[in-house]
């Protein structure tokens, strides 16, 4: 960073930064505000509710919408954790091979991963729907986890292999000269260096799975496997004249919380600067 | 502590390229051995074969009296300082130094004591709690050294440990390493491409060229009796001048006039048309300041002094000259191989600081013929040095031979030098 910024430059950065923050956070603030509005308040054409009510939260957590939301929440957490775990495990092996070994087809793997990542989800969802119905995966956890892997694996492979390439592998040899076995060198030197990268990857792929809507709504039909983003579409108001917006907003706030917690929790671990200093600065 | 013995070591990489070719080298217990050569000549490869990070294609590697070819690095008990230090970024300085001890299950109190001792030796005590990322280059270098000396290894291996430091720090650390090795007395193999390090640090220096060992000798022998053009050109800064000379009637015709070699330097020139005369810059002198007693030992010639660089304690004069095309080509080739940038068809002459030669003037220069070398331009062999000089025995001879030379310098120049000096004996070079 350039230490000698003029006052005007600093001010400009603050203004631009504030604009970005407002732009990004305004919808979130709106949803939060919406979740505290009573049904009558929903279209009051004000940003803030006239009276703060908890009824929306009560509704989805202990009230009528409880079944729909809580089962969806359980599905989402379970499916996303499993999909993330599998993706990180597989991509760790894959990225290790890509970073460390020289084998034919290395580029093909990376290119394929990229191709899969940019492949439009919507175009395979219909065939997948038919296939899943025929082989009995429709509306099951594996039926959602497998397509989620197609979202999380490519990005994991890319992030991790980029990260692994930066690890100073010479350290492994240094450790061996210092008296370590291959396993000790891996455990005591490489694993601590690789962990931040693996964490980052896990968090990214968890979010990708967590945010999916298309697979969630197309490949499930009941609360057996339906994740939260899909379930939100099935919310109904207390009567047919009431809009479900309040309940949806409350559910949205609740599903945003794990994301925020995750980021705050692992913010420090996602420090890419950890590997600096191994080699000459 | 142990001796390291290499017998006909060969290393071929996957593509069949022999990075190290038939190297045999004995490193005595406690000896400081330098491996030197231009970049890409196989120094690191050889070092990594000693430590066990690189498989040996053929040949025997002995540490102590034990063959270690098939041993894993951790079973060889050697410690190594890598070129970029290879510090563990997630560990503190203390834990970095303690790392080898932790692997050997040394007790906590022992670890503490030994790390403290190493840190004190290297002046790292106040940095023990910091991470490598927050240290300066020199401090990181010392941490790497600390990690190497903290355990009782059989030998130290260094791979260009100072090349990442700036010039001033490099000088300091060089002295530091030298002091440390003398104090600990541990066998050391030190790779460098810096000839100042090569000349000042080692008991003996091994010069490598394209994976082949050229000469193993004390720095002084290397300087005074290089076995071939490559060694002669590599050792010394500014480098040795190579002057083309045509052979005619037992006389050498150089661009600076005829040259009649003294008895001690005479070589068999029969059957040769062209040779290269190698003369160190300091073999030249401003003819005006040469005393009459030594004037007869050299030749005096008129030279066009092109440029003069005055450095306070000495000065360098540059004298361009014409050389035949094939010789010019050969010299350019040598230059490329040596990674040097010196223009070879000019003389670099070291003059006494008091000399008042003016730039762009013609001046009489004097060349001391007692120290010149005659090289075969095709093979590069030094004809004035016996081929047996190639590998000098490992012995604690650096001290002894310096003493020999001291007395010789006193007895000085009239001593006729044996035509073929015996290998191993304190080498007798009559030089000023
Ligand atoms: N892993 C490798 N595979 C193939 N060739 C290599 C490898 N490592 C080094 N070499 C080659 O071996 C030669 C010697 O390399 P090295 O020992 O690193 O030289 P130095 O340390 O003297 O600069 C070089 O020509 C280099 O290209
Ligand atoms: Mg090297």
XYZ file of C-alpha atoms and ligand atoms in Angstrom:
741
model
C 0.000 0.000 0.000
C 1.087 3.490 -0.674
C 1.419 5.246 2.649
C 1.500 8.723 1.257
C -2.054 9.184 0.112
C -3.328 12.686 0.043
C -6.350 13.651 2.123
C -8.443 13.946 -1.004
C -7.595 10.437 -2.110
C -8.555 9.096 1.308
C -11.866 10.935 1.189
C -12.559 9.598 -2.292
C -11.885 6.036 -1.171
C -14.247 6.472 1.739
C -17.004 7.768 -0.504
C -16.612 4.981 -3.040
C -16.390 2.397 -0.258
C -19.499 3.713 1.438
C -21.409 3.658 -1.837
C -20.465 0.019 -2.421
C -21.439 -0.948 1.124
C -24.801 0.798 0.860
C -25.463 -0.776 -2.520
C -24.654 -4.241 -1.189
C -26.310 -3.990 2.188
C -29.483 -2.073 1.374
C -31.415 -5.146 0.155
C -30.321 -7.037 3.252
C -31.498 -4.214 5.496
C -34.766 -4.169 3.618
C -35.304 -7.886 4.151
C -34.513 -7.543 7.840
C -36.985 -4.682 8.113
C -39.591 -6.649 6.171
C -39.226 -9.625 8.477
C -40.294 -7.477 11.436
C -43.385 -6.051 9.766
C -46.822 -7.314 10.593
C -49.011 -8.564 7.736
C -50.929 -5.299 7.599
C -47.724 -3.359 7.573
C -46.193 -5.083 4.551
C -47.302 -2.527 2.036
C -47.046 0.536 4.227
C -44.645 2.042 1.709
C -42.141 2.809 4.441
C -38.727 1.412 4.995
C -39.282 0.731 8.696
C -42.204 -1.215 10.145
C -44.693 0.911 12.130
C -44.536 -1.685 14.909
C -41.857 -4.318 15.343
C -43.444 -7.758 15.545
C -41.905 -11.218 15.934
C -44.915 -12.937 14.391
C -43.108 -13.845 11.169
C -40.364 -15.636 13.050
C -42.868 -17.340 15.325
C -44.771 -18.438 12.262
C -41.859 -20.221 10.591
C -40.169 -21.564 13.725
C -43.078 -22.652 15.904
C -46.258 -21.764 13.964
C -48.016 -22.881 10.804
C -45.051 -22.746 8.455
C -42.899 -24.651 10.932
C -43.044 -27.984 9.093
C -42.180 -26.459 5.801
C -39.284 -24.334 7.061
C -37.622 -26.471 9.708
C -37.494 -29.586 7.548
C -36.122 -27.486 4.707
C -33.512 -26.020 7.035
C -32.480 -29.499 8.137
C -32.244 -30.620 4.509
C -30.206 -27.596 3.509
C -27.707 -27.947 6.321
C -27.319 -31.699 5.854
C -27.103 -31.669 2.079
C -24.725 -28.702 1.907
C -22.391 -30.070 4.563
C -22.189 -33.446 2.840
C -21.752 -31.902 -0.607
C -19.041 -29.593 0.729
C -17.237 -32.381 2.534
C -17.143 -34.632 -0.523
C -16.147 -31.768 -2.820
C -13.305 -30.641 -0.559
C -12.026 -34.165 -0.027
C -11.992 -35.004 -3.727
C -10.651 -31.653 -4.839
C -7.852 -31.796 -2.253
C -6.563 -35.019 -3.795
C -7.100 -33.667 -7.281
C -5.428 -30.321 -6.625
C -2.513 -32.005 -4.852
C -1.909 -34.131 -7.921
C -2.219 -31.138 -10.222
C 0.161 -29.035 -8.161
C 2.748 -31.688 -7.378
C 2.831 -34.283 -10.115
C 3.581 -34.124 -13.775
C 1.159 -36.302 -15.683
C -0.492 -36.139 -19.070
C -4.015 -34.777 -19.009
C -3.371 -32.215 -16.292
C -4.659 -29.411 -18.446
C -7.600 -31.508 -19.580
C -8.750 -31.882 -15.962
C -8.551 -28.162 -15.333
C -10.263 -27.293 -18.604
C -13.013 -29.827 -17.977
C -13.542 -28.431 -14.499
C -13.872 -24.967 -15.957
C -16.255 -26.179 -18.653
C -18.454 -27.878 -16.057
C -18.428 -24.751 -13.929
C -19.678 -22.527 -16.736
C -22.175 -25.067 -18.088
C -25.683 -23.606 -17.672
C -27.480 -25.495 -14.928
C -30.898 -24.918 -16.425
C -30.080 -26.949 -19.529
C -29.332 -30.167 -17.683
C -31.988 -29.917 -15.043
C -34.789 -31.385 -17.202
C -32.868 -34.493 -18.332
C -31.667 -34.924 -14.793
C -35.263 -34.735 -13.559
C -36.259 -37.606 -15.870
C -33.213 -39.674 -15.086
C -33.596 -39.226 -11.331
C -37.260 -40.308 -11.508
C -36.305 -43.437 -13.416
C -33.526 -44.546 -11.090
C -35.231 -43.471 -7.894
C -33.014 -40.575 -6.894
C -35.747 -38.009 -7.293
C -36.594 -36.204 -4.054
C -33.781 -37.834 -2.059
C -30.661 -36.336 -0.415
C -28.217 -38.063 -2.806
C -30.374 -36.801 -5.646
C -29.552 -33.254 -4.621
C -26.014 -33.833 -3.368
C -24.786 -35.251 -6.672
C -25.806 -32.240 -8.780
C -24.450 -29.952 -6.053
C -21.078 -31.622 -6.483
C -21.102 -30.533 -10.099
C -21.321 -26.975 -8.790
C -18.842 -27.221 -5.930
C -16.163 -29.560 -7.332
C -14.919 -27.437 -10.249
C -14.557 -24.281 -8.206
C -12.878 -26.248 -5.401
C -10.406 -27.811 -7.783
C -9.544 -24.433 -9.211
C -9.128 -22.624 -5.914
C -7.201 -25.427 -4.279
C -4.811 -26.084 -7.115
C -4.048 -22.382 -7.315
C -3.433 -22.430 -3.587
C -1.338 -25.585 -3.573
C 0.867 -24.225 -6.306
C 1.903 -21.411 -3.990
C 2.952 -23.692 -1.166
C 6.752 -23.783 -1.005
C 7.114 -27.522 -1.466
C 10.825 -27.263 -0.853
C 9.832 -27.152 2.810
C 8.907 -30.796 2.578
C 12.470 -31.579 1.590
C 13.846 -29.300 4.268
C 11.789 -31.223 6.812
C 13.098 -34.530 5.504
C 16.667 -33.319 5.840
C 15.801 -32.202 9.367
C 14.902 -35.786 10.125
C 11.233 -36.158 9.213
C 9.672 -39.142 7.524
C 7.574 -38.416 4.437
C 4.454 -38.586 6.611
C 5.893 -36.323 9.307
C 6.956 -33.789 6.699
C 3.434 -33.815 5.312
C 1.717 -33.629 8.706
C 3.921 -31.070 10.404
C 4.743 -28.777 7.510
C 2.435 -29.202 4.548
C -0.868 -29.680 6.367
C -0.548 -26.479 8.456
C 0.259 -24.565 5.283
C -2.551 -26.118 3.273
C -5.267 -25.770 5.931
C -6.178 -22.124 5.249
C -6.633 -22.929 1.580
C -8.801 -25.921 2.334
C -10.915 -23.841 4.725
C -11.411 -21.119 2.160
C -12.426 -23.684 -0.408
C -14.826 -25.368 1.991
C -16.533 -22.093 2.797
C -16.835 -21.082 -0.836
C -18.297 -24.399 -1.860
C -20.669 -24.448 1.111
C -22.065 -21.082 0.038
C -22.489 -22.195 -3.535
C -24.486 -25.224 -2.454
C -26.378 -23.221 0.169
C -27.521 -20.659 -2.395
C -28.668 -23.058 -5.101
C -32.281 -22.725 -6.164
C -32.724 -24.413 -9.548
C -31.679 -27.943 -8.570
C -33.425 -27.594 -5.242
C -36.780 -26.787 -6.727
C -36.592 -29.141 -9.720
C -35.311 -32.313 -8.158
C -37.414 -32.367 -5.009
C -41.120 -32.549 -4.431
C -41.613 -32.988 -0.690
C -39.968 -32.008 2.536
C -37.888 -35.199 2.281
C -35.137 -33.340 0.477
C -36.304 -29.821 -0.314
C -33.696 -27.202 0.679
C -34.542 -23.752 2.068
C -34.239 -21.631 -1.120
C -36.759 -23.923 -2.814
C -38.986 -24.117 0.247
C -39.318 -20.342 0.360
C -41.322 -20.520 -2.854
C -43.911 -22.705 -1.136
C -44.645 -20.294 1.681
C -48.240 -19.121 1.797
C -49.834 -16.319 3.746
C -52.095 -16.945 6.755
C -55.079 -16.426 4.476
C -55.178 -16.289 0.724
C -55.502 -12.521 0.908
C -52.272 -12.147 2.857
C -48.920 -12.107 1.173
C -46.231 -14.498 2.536
C -43.533 -11.844 2.175
C -43.070 -11.437 5.926
C -42.466 -15.139 6.474
C -40.150 -15.374 3.481
C -38.179 -12.419 4.743
C -37.847 -13.983 8.190
C -36.686 -17.283 6.686
C -34.217 -15.423 4.488
C -32.772 -13.675 7.523
C -32.397 -16.982 9.327
C -30.580 -18.660 6.432
C -28.282 -15.672 6.095
C -27.130 -16.007 9.682
C -24.977 -19.154 9.182
C -23.255 -17.455 6.279
C -22.420 -14.414 8.350
C -21.261 -16.555 11.271
C -19.057 -18.661 9.026
C -17.391 -15.653 7.516
C -16.810 -13.982 10.867
C -15.524 -17.210 12.389
C -13.040 -18.092 9.692
C -12.117 -14.639 8.533
C -8.788 -14.918 10.314
C -8.068 -18.359 9.014
C -8.547 -17.267 5.448
C -5.352 -15.313 5.623
C -3.551 -16.051 2.444
C -0.494 -14.242 3.713
C 0.349 -17.227 5.878
C 2.760 -18.662 3.393
C 4.716 -15.462 3.062
C 8.099 -15.514 4.711
C 8.978 -19.072 3.812
C 10.962 -17.816 0.936
C 12.961 -14.701 0.611
C 10.736 -11.626 0.885
C 31.337 -35.466 12.119
C 32.424 -37.535 9.219
C 34.312 -37.563 5.980
C 32.332 -37.588 2.744
C 33.586 -39.657 -0.135
C 32.213 -39.644 -3.646
C 33.255 -42.300 -6.137
C 32.400 -41.822 -9.798
C 29.110 -40.154 -9.030
C 26.843 -39.712 -12.056
C 23.436 -38.059 -12.160
C 21.213 -38.283 -15.191
C 17.867 -36.614 -15.094
C 14.847 -38.088 -16.809
C 15.837 -36.690 -20.182
C 19.183 -38.501 -20.042
C 21.131 -35.292 -19.569
C 24.094 -35.918 -17.272
C 23.890 -33.052 -14.796
C 26.787 -34.530 -12.830
C 29.276 -36.681 -14.645
C 31.768 -39.032 -13.013
C 32.648 -36.918 -10.017
C 35.058 -38.396 -7.504
C 35.819 -36.311 -4.482
C 37.147 -36.952 -0.989
C 36.119 -34.495 1.655
C 38.091 -34.962 4.829
C 36.561 -34.944 8.274
C 36.251 -31.338 9.412
C 37.200 -29.929 6.049
C 35.511 -26.901 4.489
C 34.955 -27.823 0.849
C 33.624 -25.391 -1.702
C 31.779 -26.450 -4.844
C 31.998 -23.681 -7.369
C 31.095 -23.191 -10.997
C 28.828 -21.143 -13.228
C 25.109 -21.563 -12.816
C 23.715 -24.792 -14.236
C 26.955 -26.737 -13.855
C 25.465 -29.250 -11.425
C 26.549 -27.922 -8.030
C 23.121 -28.115 -6.446
C 22.516 -31.516 -7.948
C 25.718 -32.835 -6.395
C 24.839 -31.340 -3.027
C 21.343 -32.765 -3.164
C 22.777 -36.184 -3.891
C 24.965 -35.906 -0.800
C 21.984 -35.018 1.357
C 19.742 -37.600 -0.269
C 17.141 -35.458 -1.982
C 18.209 -36.638 -5.410
C 18.750 -40.238 -6.493
C 22.236 -41.192 -7.567
C 22.289 -42.683 -11.059
C 25.579 -44.483 -10.520
C 28.609 -44.336 -8.287
C 29.082 -44.562 -4.538
C 28.397 -41.961 -1.890
C 30.055 -42.629 1.437
C 29.521 -40.720 4.632
C 31.932 -41.815 7.289
C 32.651 -45.301 6.033
C 29.107 -46.104 5.209
C 27.547 -46.274 1.788
C 24.462 -44.075 1.863
C 23.194 -44.268 -1.732
C 19.941 -45.895 -0.694
C 19.437 -44.065 2.574
C 16.630 -41.571 3.100
C 17.721 -38.007 3.943
C 16.673 -38.386 7.568
C 18.983 -41.379 8.039
C 22.031 -39.508 6.803
C 22.105 -37.028 9.652
C 23.287 -34.078 7.606
C 21.998 -30.572 7.937
C 21.446 -28.258 5.056
C 20.883 -24.554 4.522
C 18.798 -23.965 1.414
C 19.269 -21.095 -0.973
C 15.931 -19.542 -0.042
C 16.259 -20.717 3.573
C 13.132 -22.921 3.509
C 11.931 -21.702 6.894
C 8.610 -23.011 8.167
C 6.338 -19.965 7.928
C 3.777 -21.239 10.435
C 6.359 -21.732 13.195
C 8.125 -19.160 15.334
C 11.853 -18.699 15.089
C 12.233 -20.801 18.223
C 10.192 -23.662 16.775
C 11.951 -23.383 13.434
C 15.295 -23.916 15.104
C 13.845 -26.568 17.390
C 12.216 -28.469 14.542
C 14.948 -31.087 14.012
C 15.158 -31.660 17.767
C 11.407 -32.135 18.057
C 11.564 -34.762 15.326
C 14.275 -36.562 17.238
C 12.138 -36.545 20.378
C 14.566 -34.484 22.409
C 13.211 -33.526 25.822
C 11.725 -30.066 26.276
C 14.400 -28.806 28.634
C 17.103 -30.016 26.263
C 15.380 -28.355 23.311
C 15.155 -25.099 25.171
C 18.764 -25.180 26.201
C 20.103 -26.043 22.773
C 17.920 -23.579 20.894
C 18.919 -20.829 23.309
C 22.545 -21.678 22.757
C 22.257 -21.657 18.978
C 20.237 -18.439 19.091
C 22.850 -16.775 21.263
C 25.583 -17.851 18.864
C 23.676 -16.304 15.962
C 22.331 -13.282 17.856
C 18.735 -14.322 17.421
C 17.761 -14.403 21.078
C 15.393 -11.441 20.959
C 13.650 -12.717 17.835
C 12.791 -16.197 19.074
C 9.058 -15.485 19.343
C 8.678 -13.911 15.929
C 7.542 -15.525 12.709
C 9.945 -15.753 9.745
C 7.743 -13.434 7.680
C 8.583 -10.570 10.037
C 12.340 -10.977 9.830
C 14.862 -9.313 7.571
C 16.778 -11.302 4.977
C 19.879 -11.585 7.127
C 17.859 -12.701 10.142
C 16.095 -15.378 8.118
C 19.448 -16.555 6.902
C 20.616 -16.876 10.488
C 17.497 -18.784 11.485
C 18.242 -21.262 8.703
C 21.781 -21.575 10.043
C 20.434 -22.022 13.551
C 18.276 -24.884 12.393
C 21.345 -26.448 10.831
C 23.689 -26.169 13.797
C 21.238 -26.982 16.573
C 21.564 -30.695 16.072
C 24.764 -32.649 16.013
C 24.867 -33.388 12.312
C 27.682 -35.231 10.596
C 28.164 -32.415 8.105
C 26.785 -29.050 7.043
C 25.660 -28.504 3.498
C 25.074 -25.021 2.147
C 23.459 -24.256 -1.199
C 24.309 -20.685 -2.153
C 23.209 -19.468 1.277
C 24.194 -15.858 0.716
C 22.995 -15.249 -2.815
C 19.743 -13.645 -1.657
C 21.440 -11.057 0.525
C 22.716 -7.644 -0.446
C 26.425 -7.151 -0.855
C 27.156 -5.735 2.570
C 25.222 -8.376 4.473
C 26.816 -11.039 2.318
C 30.245 -9.949 3.477
C 29.191 -10.060 7.121
C 27.525 -13.438 6.856
C 30.509 -14.847 5.002
C 32.742 -14.029 7.924
C 30.077 -15.386 10.249
C 29.906 -18.728 8.464
C 33.669 -19.003 8.377
C 33.910 -18.307 12.112
C 31.122 -20.716 12.903
C 32.654 -23.531 10.901
C 36.042 -23.023 12.523
C 34.469 -23.043 15.950
C 32.349 -26.117 15.367
C 34.909 -27.908 13.216
C 32.263 -29.789 11.278
C 32.736 -31.089 7.757
C 31.152 -28.536 5.446
C 30.234 -28.563 1.791
C 29.417 -25.124 0.489
C 27.983 -24.461 -2.944
C 28.442 -21.061 -4.494
C 28.936 -19.380 -7.801
C 30.548 -16.413 -6.119
C 34.273 -16.676 -6.360
C 34.943 -14.360 -3.458
C 33.129 -16.834 -1.240
C 34.945 -19.677 -2.926
C 38.364 -18.148 -2.381
C 37.892 -16.906 1.167
C 35.884 -19.633 2.855
C 37.220 -22.985 1.878
C 40.108 -25.218 2.745
C 39.770 -26.598 -0.744
C 37.714 -25.613 -3.743
C 36.236 -27.984 -6.324
C 35.549 -26.363 -9.677
C 32.743 -27.897 -11.718
C 32.002 -27.346 -15.353
C 28.988 -28.928 -17.027
C 28.880 -31.617 -14.377
C 32.550 -32.512 -14.703
C 35.088 -31.843 -11.993
C 37.885 -29.630 -13.337
C 40.204 -29.108 -10.414
C 40.183 -29.606 -6.681
C 42.753 -27.575 -4.840
C 43.379 -24.956 -2.229
C 42.259 -21.469 -3.289
C 45.875 -20.465 -3.715
C 46.747 -23.350 -6.001
C 43.607 -22.724 -7.973
C 44.644 -19.136 -8.482
C 48.278 -19.769 -9.209
C 48.114 -23.068 -11.036
C 44.766 -23.454 -12.793
C 44.767 -26.668 -14.808
C 42.878 -25.261 -17.752
C 41.413 -22.199 -19.425
C 38.080 -22.678 -17.684
C 39.480 -22.628 -14.160
C 41.879 -19.849 -15.035
C 39.063 -17.724 -16.408
C 36.648 -18.520 -13.608
C 38.904 -17.804 -10.658
C 40.070 -14.248 -10.207
C 38.486 -10.872 -10.629
C 39.122 -9.133 -12.906
C 39.731 -12.360 -14.795
C 42.982 -13.589 -16.261
C 43.948 -12.090 -19.619
C 44.321 -14.546 -22.461
C 46.691 -13.286 -25.134
C 46.931 -15.177 -28.412
C 50.475 -16.066 -29.394
C 51.782 -17.638 -32.588
C 54.588 -20.124 -32.156
C 57.586 -19.489 -34.408
C 61.164 -20.647 -33.950
C 60.560 -21.556 -30.323
C 59.408 -18.042 -29.700
C 55.947 -16.681 -28.966
C 54.689 -13.871 -31.178
C 52.021 -11.888 -29.373
C 50.228 -8.713 -30.446
C 52.548 -6.982 -27.965
C 55.728 -8.261 -29.405
C 57.833 -11.395 -29.064
C 57.802 -13.166 -25.732
C 60.689 -15.232 -24.456
C 59.608 -17.433 -21.591
C 61.930 -17.851 -18.634
C 63.284 -21.273 -17.783
C 60.696 -21.903 -15.108
C 57.841 -21.351 -17.506
C 59.180 -22.952 -20.625
C 56.987 -25.586 -22.164
C 57.254 -27.922 -25.073
C 55.865 -25.931 -27.972
C 56.869 -28.301 -30.739
C 54.071 -29.055 -33.160
C 51.949 -26.135 -32.021
C 51.025 -23.140 -34.095
C 49.032 -21.134 -31.674
C 48.796 -20.925 -27.894
C 47.095 -18.654 -25.413
C 49.218 -16.869 -22.875
C 47.375 -16.346 -19.631
C 48.452 -13.421 -17.496
C 46.714 -12.117 -14.381
C 46.062 -8.357 -14.329
C 48.540 -7.969 -11.480
C 51.316 -9.564 -13.548
C 51.429 -6.295 -15.460
C 52.921 -3.086 -14.241
C 53.655 0.396 -15.454
C 57.178 -0.056 -16.805
C 58.141 3.269 -15.244
C 57.706 2.004 -11.708
C 59.327 -1.409 -12.173
C 62.629 -1.670 -10.361
C 65.664 -2.675 -12.353
C 66.253 -5.824 -10.314
C 63.107 -7.486 -11.599
C 62.817 -5.839 -14.978
C 64.738 -8.669 -16.612
C 62.168 -11.231 -15.507
C 59.553 -9.765 -17.735
C 58.946 -8.134 -21.067
C 58.346 -4.479 -21.693
C 56.058 -3.346 -24.484
C 54.239 -0.266 -25.669
C 50.495 -0.292 -25.174
C 47.647 2.024 -26.042
C 45.910 2.607 -22.748
C 42.265 3.060 -23.589
C 40.544 3.588 -20.241
C 41.822 3.881 -16.700
C 39.808 3.100 -13.590
C 41.350 4.503 -10.460
C 40.134 2.765 -7.298
C 42.299 4.440 -4.692
C 44.367 1.452 -3.675
C 45.011 0.370 -7.237
C 43.987 1.167 -10.754
C 42.952 -0.808 -13.784
C 43.995 0.059 -17.298
C 42.297 -1.351 -20.376
C 44.374 -2.061 -23.448
C 42.521 -3.182 -26.577
C 44.293 -5.368 -29.107
C 43.597 -7.353 -32.264
C 43.217 -11.111 -32.209
C 42.775 -13.656 -34.990
C 39.170 -14.635 -35.669
C 39.294 -18.238 -34.501
C 40.924 -17.225 -31.228
C 38.371 -14.503 -30.787
C 35.626 -17.060 -31.282
C 37.185 -19.437 -28.783
C 37.463 -16.676 -26.206
C 33.873 -15.573 -26.764
C 32.788 -19.156 -26.199
C 34.743 -19.357 -22.963
C 33.248 -16.089 -21.857
C 29.727 -17.361 -22.421
C 30.479 -20.471 -20.468
C 31.875 -18.487 -17.582
C 28.888 -16.116 -17.479
C 31.379 -13.303 -17.591
C 31.044 -10.046 -19.387
C 34.684 -9.163 -19.759
C 35.762 -8.135 -23.235
C 38.435 -10.631 -23.992
C 40.261 -8.866 -26.715
C 41.417 -6.213 -24.344
C 43.958 -6.524 -21.609
C 42.877 -5.678 -18.119
C 45.967 -4.458 -16.366
C 46.313 -3.738 -12.687
C 48.656 -0.851 -12.048
C 50.215 0.566 -8.946
C 48.030 3.330 -7.533
C 50.913 5.770 -7.817
C 51.311 5.188 -11.532
C 50.471 8.301 -13.538
C 49.583 6.835 -16.891
C 47.084 8.958 -18.766
C 44.020 7.656 -20.536
C 44.285 7.460 -24.295
C 48.057 7.516 -24.223
C 50.655 5.065 -25.408
C 52.740 3.889 -22.493
C 55.329 1.244 -21.799
C 53.914 -1.651 -19.774
C 55.830 -4.453 -18.181
C 54.649 -8.064 -17.935
C 56.127 -10.409 -15.352
C 56.768 -13.562 -17.367
C 57.451 -15.691 -14.296
C 53.747 -15.972 -13.564
C 52.254 -16.438 -17.019
C 50.571 -19.632 -18.128
C 50.499 -21.212 -21.544
C 47.227 -22.778 -22.647
C 46.401 -25.014 -25.537
C 43.566 -23.086 -27.224
C 41.817 -26.224 -28.471
C 41.793 -28.415 -25.377
C 42.142 -25.570 -22.916
C 44.846 -27.438 -20.971
C 47.379 -25.449 -19.054
C 50.719 -26.543 -20.463
C 52.684 -24.950 -17.651
C 50.959 -27.050 -15.011
C 51.338 -30.767 -14.716
C 48.085 -32.649 -15.305
C 48.489 -34.388 -11.941
C 47.580 -31.099 -10.332
C 43.929 -31.688 -11.163
C 42.980 -33.172 -7.822
C 44.903 -32.164 -4.782
C 44.827 -34.506 -1.819
C 42.529 -33.592 1.031
C 44.754 -32.616 3.877
C 45.032 -29.891 6.387
C 47.395 -28.380 3.970
C 46.066 -24.907 3.544
C 47.947 -23.711 6.619
C 51.029 -25.676 5.823
C 51.261 -24.636 2.233
C 50.826 -21.006 3.127
C 53.814 -21.375 5.413
C 55.792 -22.993 2.620
C 54.965 -20.185 0.368
C 55.967 -17.637 2.926
C 59.500 -18.981 3.012
C 59.549 -19.256 -0.733
C 58.578 -15.684 -1.198
C 61.605 -14.800 0.873
C 63.967 -16.998 -1.079
C 62.159 -15.590 -4.051
C 62.588 -15.737 -7.668
C 65.848 -17.351 -8.440
C 64.579 -20.701 -7.162
C 64.065 -22.715 -10.244
C 60.679 -24.262 -10.022
C 60.439 -27.999 -10.631
C 58.981 -28.609 -14.032
C 56.467 -31.123 -12.768
C 55.461 -30.425 -9.233
C 54.448 -33.521 -7.304
C 50.840 -33.643 -6.375
C 50.224 -33.474 -2.679
C 53.439 -31.758 -1.819
C 53.114 -28.154 -0.714
C 52.923 -26.648 -4.125
C 55.887 -24.613 -5.125
C 54.908 -21.735 -7.261
C 57.374 -18.980 -7.569
C 55.292 -15.919 -7.772
C 55.438 -12.408 -6.499
N 14.711 -31.825 -11.956
C 15.483 -31.682 -13.043
N 15.174 -32.301 -14.203
C 15.945 -32.167 -15.303
N 17.076 -31.443 -15.340
C 17.451 -30.801 -14.234
C 16.685 -30.887 -13.013
N 17.310 -30.144 -12.066
C 18.399 -29.624 -12.651
N 18.503 -30.015 -13.940
C 19.573 -29.680 -14.873
O 20.782 -30.078 -14.314
C 21.791 -29.112 -14.514
C 22.428 -28.745 -13.208
O 21.510 -28.084 -12.387
P 21.896 -27.538 -10.950
O 22.540 -28.622 -10.181
O 20.678 -26.937 -10.357
O 22.942 -26.416 -11.303
P 23.619 -25.324 -10.367
O 23.120 -25.523 -8.976
O 25.066 -25.543 -10.527
O 23.217 -23.998 -10.919
C 21.134 -27.943 -15.209
O 21.487 -28.003 -16.569
C 19.670 -28.182 -15.036
O 18.973 -27.761 -16.177
Mg 21.931 -24.268 -7.729
